[in-house]
CSV table of C-alpha atoms in Angstrom, one decimal:
chain,number,residue,atom,x,y,z
A,1,UNK,CA,86.4,85.5,113.4
A,2,UNK,CA,86.3,86.8,117.0
A,3,UNK,CA,84.5,90.1,117.1
A,4,UNK,CA,84.7,90.6,120.9
A,5,UNK,CA,86.5,93.6,122.2
A,6,UNK,CA,89.9,93.4,123.6
A,7,UNK,CA,90.4,94.8,127.2
A,8,UNK,CA,91.6,98.1,125.7
A,9,UNK,CA,88.7,98.3,123.3
A,10,UNK,CA,86.2,97.5,126.0
A,11,UNK,CA,87.6,100.3,128.2
A,12,UNK,CA,87.4,102.7,125.3
A,13,UNK,CA,83.8,101.6,124.5
A,14,UNK,CA,82.7,102.1,128.2
A,15,UNK,CA,84.3,105.5,128.3
A,16,UNK,CA,82.5,106.5,125.1
A,17,UNK,CA,79.2,105.2,126.4
A,18,UNK,CA,79.5,107.3,129.6
A,19,UNK,CA,80.4,110.4,127.5
A,20,UNK,CA,77.4,109.8,125.2
A,21,UNK,CA,75.0,109.4,128.1
A,22,UNK,CA,76.0,112.9,129.1
A,23,UNK,CA,76.4,114.6,125.8
A,24,UNK,CA,74.5,112.9,122.9
A,25,UNK,CA,71.1,114.5,123.6
A,26,UNK,CA,72.5,118.0,123.3
A,27,UNK,CA,72.8,117.6,119.6
A,28,UNK,CA,70.0,117.1,117.0
A,29,UNK,CA,70.4,114.2,114.6
A,30,UNK,CA,68.6,115.4,111.5
A,31,UNK,CA,67.2,118.4,109.6
A,32,UNK,CA,68.6,121.9,109.5
A,33,UNK,CA,69.1,121.8,113.2
A,34,UNK,CA,71.7,119.0,112.8
A,35,UNK,CA,73.6,120.9,110.1
A,36,UNK,CA,73.6,124.1,112.3
A,37,UNK,CA,75.4,122.2,115.1
A,38,UNK,CA,77.5,119.8,113.0
A,39,UNK,CA,80.7,121.8,113.6
A,40,UNK,CA,80.1,121.9,117.3
A,41,UNK,CA,79.4,118.2,117.4
A,42,UNK,CA,82.6,117.5,115.5
A,43,UNK,CA,84.7,119.6,118.0
A,44,UNK,CA,82.9,117.9,121.0
A,45,UNK,CA,83.7,114.4,119.7
A,46,UNK,CA,87.3,115.4,119.2
A,47,UNK,CA,87.7,117.0,122.6
A,48,UNK,CA,86.3,113.9,124.2
A,49,UNK,CA,88.9,111.7,122.4
A,50,UNK,CA,86.4,110.1,120.0
A,51,UNK,CA,87.2,111.6,116.6
A,52,UNK,CA,90.3,111.0,114.4
A,53,UNK,CA,91.1,107.9,116.4
A,54,UNK,CA,92.8,106.1,113.5
A,55,UNK,CA,94.6,109.1,111.9
A,56,UNK,CA,98.3,110.0,112.4
A,57,UNK,CA,99.4,111.6,115.7
A,58,UNK,CA,101.5,114.1,113.7
A,59,UNK,CA,98.3,115.8,112.6
A,60,UNK,CA,96.1,115.5,115.7
A,61,UNK,CA,94.9,111.9,115.5
A,62,UNK,CA,95.6,109.0,117.9
A,63,UNK,CA,97.0,106.3,115.4
A,64,UNK,CA,94.7,103.6,116.9
A,65,UNK,CA,93.6,100.6,114.8
A,66,UNK,CA,90.6,101.2,112.6
A,67,UNK,CA,88.5,99.1,114.9
A,68,UNK,CA,88.2,102.1,117.2
A,69,UNK,CA,86.4,104.0,114.5
A,70,UNK,CA,84.0,101.1,114.3
A,71,UNK,CA,83.4,101.2,118.0
A,72,UNK,CA,82.6,104.9,117.8
A,73,UNK,CA,80.1,104.4,114.9
A,74,UNK,CA,78.4,101.5,116.7
A,75,UNK,CA,78.0,103.4,119.9
A,76,UNK,CA,76.8,106.6,118.2
A,77,UNK,CA,74.1,104.6,116.5
A,78,UNK,CA,73.1,102.8,119.7
A,79,UNK,CA,72.8,106.1,121.6
A,80,UNK,CA,70.8,107.8,118.9
A,81,UNK,CA,73.5,110.4,118.5
A,82,UNK,CA,74.5,112.2,115.4
A,83,UNK,CA,76.7,110.4,112.9
A,84,UNK,CA,80.5,110.8,113.0
A,85,UNK,CA,81.4,113.7,110.7
A,86,UNK,CA,82.3,112.4,107.3
A,87,UNK,CA,85.8,113.7,106.5
A,88,UNK,CA,87.9,110.6,106.1
A,89,UNK,CA,88.0,110.8,102.3
A,90,UNK,CA,89.4,114.4,102.5
A,91,UNK,CA,92.0,113.4,105.2
A,92,UNK,CA,93.1,110.4,103.1
A,93,UNK,CA,93.2,112.5,99.9
A,94,UNK,CA,95.3,115.3,101.3
A,95,UNK,CA,97.4,112.9,103.3
A,96,UNK,CA,98.4,110.9,100.2
A,97,UNK,CA,98.8,113.6,97.7
A,98,UNK,CA,99.5,116.9,99.5
A,99,UNK,CA,103.0,118.0,100.4
A,100,UNK,CA,104.2,117.8,104.0
A,101,UNK,CA,103.8,121.6,104.3
A,102,UNK,CA,100.1,121.3,103.2
A,103,UNK,CA,99.5,118.4,105.5
A,104,UNK,CA,101.0,120.2,108.5
A,105,UNK,CA,99.0,123.4,107.7
A,106,UNK,CA,95.6,121.9,107.0
A,107,UNK,CA,95.2,118.4,108.5
A,108,UNK,CA,95.1,119.4,112.2
A,109,UNK,CA,92.3,121.9,111.7
A,110,UNK,CA,90.4,119.5,109.5
A,111,UNK,CA,90.7,116.7,112.1
A,112,UNK,CA,90.0,118.7,115.2
A,113,UNK,CA,87.1,120.6,113.6
A,114,UNK,CA,88.4,124.2,114.1
A,115,UNK,CA,88.3,124.6,110.3
A,116,UNK,CA,85.4,123.4,108.2
A,117,UNK,CA,85.8,121.8,104.8
A,118,UNK,CA,83.8,121.0,101.7
A,119,UNK,CA,84.6,119.2,98.4
A,120,UNK,CA,84.3,120.9,95.1
A,121,UNK,CA,84.2,118.1,92.6
A,122,UNK,CA,80.8,117.6,90.9
A,123,UNK,CA,79.4,120.1,88.4
A,124,UNK,CA,76.1,120.5,86.6
A,125,UNK,CA,77.6,118.8,83.6
A,126,UNK,CA,80.1,116.6,85.4
A,127,UNK,CA,78.8,114.3,88.1
A,128,UNK,CA,79.6,110.6,87.7
A,129,UNK,CA,81.5,111.5,84.6
A,130,UNK,CA,83.9,113.7,86.6
A,131,UNK,CA,86.6,113.9,83.9
A,132,UNK,CA,84.3,116.2,81.9
A,133,UNK,CA,84.5,119.0,84.5
A,134,UNK,CA,84.9,122.5,83.0
A,135,UNK,CA,85.9,124.7,86.0
A,136,UNK,CA,89.2,126.3,85.0
A,137,UNK,CA,92.2,127.4,87.0
A,138,UNK,CA,94.5,129.9,85.1
A,139,UNK,CA,98.0,130.7,86.4
A,140,UNK,CA,98.6,134.4,86.9
A,141,UNK,CA,101.9,135.0,88.6
A,142,UNK,CA,102.0,133.2,91.9
A,143,UNK,CA,98.3,132.3,92.1
A,144,UNK,CA,95.6,130.7,90.0
A,145,UNK,CA,92.3,132.3,89.1
A,146,UNK,CA,89.2,130.0,89.3
A,147,UNK,CA,86.1,130.3,87.1
A,148,UNK,CA,83.3,127.7,87.1
A,149,UNK,CA,80.3,126.1,88.8
A,150,UNK,CA,80.3,123.3,91.4
A,151,UNK,CA,77.1,121.6,92.7
A,152,UNK,CA,76.0,119.2,95.4
A,153,UNK,CA,78.7,120.7,97.6
A,154,UNK,CA,78.1,119.5,101.2
A,155,UNK,CA,78.6,122.1,104.0
A,156,UNK,CA,79.6,124.8,101.4
A,157,UNK,CA,77.9,127.6,103.3
A,158,UNK,CA,79.7,126.7,106.5
A,159,UNK,CA,83.1,125.8,105.0
A,160,UNK,CA,86.3,127.7,105.5
A,161,UNK,CA,88.1,125.6,102.8
A,162,UNK,CA,87.2,123.7,99.7
A,163,UNK,CA,89.2,120.9,98.0
A,164,UNK,CA,88.5,121.9,94.4
A,165,UNK,CA,89.2,120.1,91.1
A,166,UNK,CA,89.8,122.5,88.2
A,167,UNK,CA,91.1,122.2,84.6
A,168,UNK,CA,94.6,123.7,84.3
A,169,UNK,CA,95.5,122.5,80.8
A,170,UNK,CA,92.5,122.6,78.4
A,171,UNK,CA,94.7,121.1,75.6
A,172,UNK,CA,95.5,117.9,77.5
A,173,UNK,CA,93.4,114.7,77.4
A,174,UNK,CA,90.5,115.3,79.8
A,175,UNK,CA,91.9,113.1,82.6
A,176,UNK,CA,95.4,114.7,82.3
A,177,UNK,CA,94.6,118.4,82.5
A,178,UNK,CA,93.0,118.5,85.9
A,179,UNK,CA,94.6,119.7,89.1
A,180,UNK,CA,93.5,119.9,92.8
A,181,UNK,CA,93.6,123.0,95.0
A,182,UNK,CA,92.8,124.1,98.6
A,183,UNK,CA,90.7,127.2,98.1
A,184,UNK,CA,89.6,129.6,100.8
A,185,UNK,CA,85.8,130.1,100.9
A,186,UNK,CA,86.1,133.5,102.5
A,187,UNK,CA,86.9,135.7,99.6
A,188,UNK,CA,85.4,137.7,96.8
A,189,UNK,CA,84.6,135.8,93.6
A,190,UNK,CA,82.7,133.0,95.4
A,191,UNK,CA,78.9,132.9,95.4
A,192,UNK,CA,76.9,130.4,97.5
A,193,UNK,CA,73.4,129.1,96.4
A,194,UNK,CA,71.7,126.7,98.7
A,195,UNK,CA,69.9,123.6,97.3
A,196,UNK,CA,66.7,122.8,99.3
A,197,UNK,CA,66.0,119.1,99.4
A,198,UNK,CA,62.6,117.4,99.1
A,199,UNK,CA,63.1,116.0,102.6
A,200,UNK,CA,62.9,119.5,103.9
A,201,UNK,CA,66.6,120.0,104.6
A,202,UNK,CA,67.8,123.3,103.3
A,203,UNK,CA,71.4,123.4,104.6
A,204,UNK,CA,73.1,120.2,103.5
A,205,UNK,CA,73.9,120.9,99.9
A,206,UNK,CA,74.8,124.0,97.9
A,207,UNK,CA,76.0,125.3,94.6
A,208,UNK,CA,79.3,127.2,94.5
A,209,UNK,CA,80.1,129.6,91.7
A,210,UNK,CA,83.7,130.7,91.2
A,211,UNK,CA,84.0,134.0,89.3
A,212,UNK,CA,87.6,135.2,89.5
A,213,UNK,CA,88.3,133.6,92.9
A,214,UNK,CA,92.0,133.1,93.6
A,215,UNK,CA,94.2,130.4,95.2
A,216,UNK,CA,98.0,130.6,95.8
A,217,UNK,CA,100.0,128.3,93.5
A,218,UNK,CA,101.5,126.6,96.6
A,219,UNK,CA,98.1,125.4,97.6
A,220,UNK,CA,97.9,123.0,94.7
A,221,UNK,CA,97.6,119.4,96.0
A,222,UNK,CA,100.2,117.4,94.1
A,223,UNK,CA,101.6,118.7,90.8
A,224,UNK,CA,99.9,120.2,87.8
A,225,UNK,CA,97.7,117.7,86.0
A,226,UNK,CA,97.7,115.3,89.0
A,227,UNK,CA,94.2,116.1,90.1
A,228,UNK,CA,92.7,112.9,88.7
A,229,UNK,CA,94.9,110.8,91.0
A,230,UNK,CA,93.7,112.9,93.9
A,231,UNK,CA,90.1,112.5,92.7
A,232,UNK,CA,90.3,108.7,92.5
A,233,UNK,CA,91.8,108.5,96.0
A,234,UNK,CA,89.0,110.6,97.4
A,235,UNK,CA,86.1,109.0,95.7
A,236,UNK,CA,87.5,105.5,96.2
A,237,UNK,CA,87.6,106.1,99.9
A,238,UNK,CA,84.2,107.8,99.9
A,239,UNK,CA,82.7,104.7,98.2
A,240,UNK,CA,84.1,102.2,100.7
A,241,UNK,CA,82.0,101.3,103.7
A,242,UNK,CA,85.3,101.0,105.7
A,243,UNK,CA,83.5,101.5,109.0
A,244,UNK,CA,80.2,100.3,110.4
A,245,UNK,CA,78.6,103.6,111.0
A,246,UNK,CA,75.9,103.4,108.3
A,247,UNK,CA,75.4,99.7,108.8
A,248,UNK,CA,74.7,100.2,112.5
A,249,UNK,CA,72.2,102.9,111.7
A,250,UNK,CA,70.4,100.7,109.1
A,251,UNK,CA,70.2,97.9,111.6
A,252,UNK,CA,68.8,100.1,114.3
A,253,UNK,CA,66.1,101.4,112.0
A,254,UNK,CA,65.1,97.9,111.0
A,255,UNK,CA,64.9,96.8,114.6
A,256,UNK,CA,62.8,99.8,115.6
A,257,UNK,CA,60.4,99.2,112.7
A,258,UNK,CA,60.1,95.5,113.7
A,259,UNK,CA,59.4,96.4,117.3
A,260,UNK,CA,56.4,98.6,116.3
A,261,UNK,CA,54.7,95.9,114.3
A,262,UNK,CA,52.1,93.5,115.6
A,263,UNK,CA,52.0,90.2,113.8
A,264,UNK,CA,54.2,89.0,110.9
A,265,UNK,CA,56.5,91.8,109.5
A,266,UNK,CA,55.8,92.9,105.9
A,267,UNK,CA,58.0,91.6,103.1
A,268,UNK,CA,59.8,94.9,102.6
A,269,UNK,CA,60.9,94.8,106.3
A,270,UNK,CA,62.0,91.2,106.1
A,271,UNK,CA,64.1,91.9,103.0
A,272,UNK,CA,65.6,95.0,104.6
A,273,UNK,CA,66.6,92.9,107.6
A,274,UNK,CA,68.4,90.4,105.3
A,275,UNK,CA,70.1,93.2,103.3
A,276,UNK,CA,71.3,95.0,106.5
A,277,UNK,CA,72.8,91.8,107.9
A,278,UNK,CA,74.5,91.1,104.6
A,279,UNK,CA,76.1,94.5,104.5
A,280,UNK,CA,77.1,94.2,108.2
A,281,UNK,CA,79.0,91.0,107.5
A,282,UNK,CA,80.5,92.4,104.3
A,283,UNK,CA,81.8,95.5,106.1
A,284,UNK,CA,83.3,93.4,108.9
A,285,UNK,CA,85.2,91.5,106.2
A,286,UNK,CA,86.4,94.8,104.8
A,287,UNK,CA,87.5,95.9,108.2
A,288,UNK,CA,89.4,92.7,108.7
A,289,UNK,CA,91.2,93.3,105.4
A,290,UNK,CA,91.9,96.9,106.4
A,291,UNK,CA,93.5,95.8,109.6
A,292,UNK,CA,95.6,93.4,107.5
A,293,UNK,CA,96.7,96.4,105.4
A,294,UNK,CA,94.8,95.1,102.3
A,295,UNK,CA,94.0,98.1,100.0
A,296,UNK,CA,91.1,98.2,97.5
A,297,UNK,CA,90.9,99.9,94.2
A,298,UNK,CA,87.8,99.5,92.0
A,299,UNK,CA,86.2,97.3,94.7
A,300,UNK,CA,84.9,100.5,96.2
A,301,UNK,CA,82.3,100.6,93.4
A,302,UNK,CA,81.0,97.2,94.6
A,303,UNK,CA,80.8,98.5,98.2
A,304,UNK,CA,79.0,101.6,97.1
A,305,UNK,CA,76.5,99.6,95.1
A,306,UNK,CA,75.8,97.3,98.1
A,307,UNK,CA,75.3,100.3,100.4
A,308,UNK,CA,72.8,101.8,97.9
A,309,UNK,CA,70.7,98.6,97.8
A,310,UNK,CA,70.6,98.3,101.5
A,311,UNK,CA,69.8,102.0,102.2
A,312,UNK,CA,67.0,101.9,99.7
A,313,UNK,CA,65.6,98.6,101.1
A,314,UNK,CA,65.5,100.3,104.5
A,315,UNK,CA,63.9,103.3,103.0
A,316,UNK,CA,61.2,101.2,101.4
A,317,UNK,CA,60.6,99.4,104.7
A,318,UNK,CA,60.3,102.8,106.5
A,319,UNK,CA,57.7,104.0,104.0
A,320,UNK,CA,55.7,100.8,104.2
A,321,UNK,CA,55.7,101.0,108.0
A,322,UNK,CA,55.0,104.7,108.5
A,323,UNK,CA,53.6,105.9,105.2
A,324,UNK,CA,53.7,109.6,104.9
A,325,UNK,CA,52.3,110.2,108.4
A,326,UNK,CA,55.7,109.8,110.2
A,327,UNK,CA,58.0,112.7,109.2
A,328,UNK,CA,61.1,110.8,110.3
A,329,UNK,CA,60.3,107.6,108.5
A,330,UNK,CA,59.3,109.6,105.4
A,331,UNK,CA,62.6,111.4,105.5
A,332,UNK,CA,64.4,108.1,105.7
A,333,UNK,CA,62.7,107.0,102.5
A,334,UNK,CA,63.2,110.3,100.7
A,335,UNK,CA,66.9,110.5,101.5
A,336,UNK,CA,67.5,106.9,100.5
A,337,UNK,CA,66.5,107.8,96.9
A,338,UNK,CA,69.6,110.0,96.6
A,339,UNK,CA,72.0,107.1,97.4
A,340,UNK,CA,71.9,105.7,93.9
A,341,UNK,CA,73.0,109.1,92.6
A,342,UNK,CA,75.4,110.7,95.1
A,343,UNK,CA,79.0,109.6,95.2
A,344,UNK,CA,78.7,108.2,91.7
A,345,UNK,CA,75.5,106.8,90.1
A,346,UNK,CA,74.7,103.1,90.4
A,347,UNK,CA,74.9,102.8,86.6
A,348,UNK,CA,78.5,104.1,86.7
A,349,UNK,CA,79.4,101.8,89.5
A,350,UNK,CA,78.1,98.8,87.5
A,351,UNK,CA,80.2,100.0,84.5
A,352,UNK,CA,83.3,100.1,86.7
A,353,UNK,CA,82.6,96.7,88.2
A,354,UNK,CA,82.1,95.3,84.7
A,355,UNK,CA,85.2,96.8,83.1
A,356,UNK,CA,87.7,96.9,86.0
A,357,UNK,CA,86.8,94.0,88.2
A,358,UNK,CA,85.1,91.4,85.9
A,359,UNK,CA,87.2,92.5,82.8
A,360,UNK,CA,84.4,92.8,80.3
A,361,UNK,CA,85.0,94.7,77.1
A,362,UNK,CA,83.2,97.9,76.5
């Protein structure tokens, strides 16, 4: 395969490099400071022409090939800039399952960053086993009333809107009675509770409690009982490393660690280097398939498992190199521990791979 840039891609990359040289250092890359300026970073990237590059023009994107997203991710990592805001799974979910009215109303603000979003899927008793969720949405006239408890909700304290899964038919089989809604976060009946992390970050995650919050019936995404289809689209895209953003950052961390070591590198760093290169090549294959319009279903679980292994290998190498003395390297290790839980636990991904890819019986 030829991974060299075309003339158009090279021009785009050069323009991005110039923009980052002027703008990247204005934005922190980690901690509460990053989260405080994440929305501003999103809007700056969009205004520069470097966010939403592959999404439809009708909603504010540029409809460029997916390789342009890869170029953005590579150059952000190379410049030490914050990561590209993670919204693709919401754009894809609403784009596939929402009505045209909902797409026209909500996708432009989601893409350009003028409206902030969060995802209300996981619950204290429904994480990887999402179908056991118990948040309810009861129809009363022309609106639904929400009651329940969501957890691990990224950006919840900053969000204007939340894509919520709730049970609309308690009598239906558990996968059949779930619906999706676009819920305003600026209303009575919603309580925010931040979740401080052991890495010191206090702003990334939150709990959201719905106690009589309302949502207009016409802000249901899809039809009643179609929330599970929406959920599978969202988590399937969330679990695919369809861009190189994380891969580029893993590789940069490994190279930085190697540069600071005199003599032979430790085994953990050598293994992290192998794992990182394996993931880089795997994701490039996925990108090639994406450019050929090949879609993936349960394969996203395999991708998620590979990403977990790599991030935790890089985390172990960071801890071995810096111990607890370097706050940034310690933070890399601590955050990597969450990778085997967030987005679906590794055990669940292995079950999906066994049953839906390999075809093993339960």
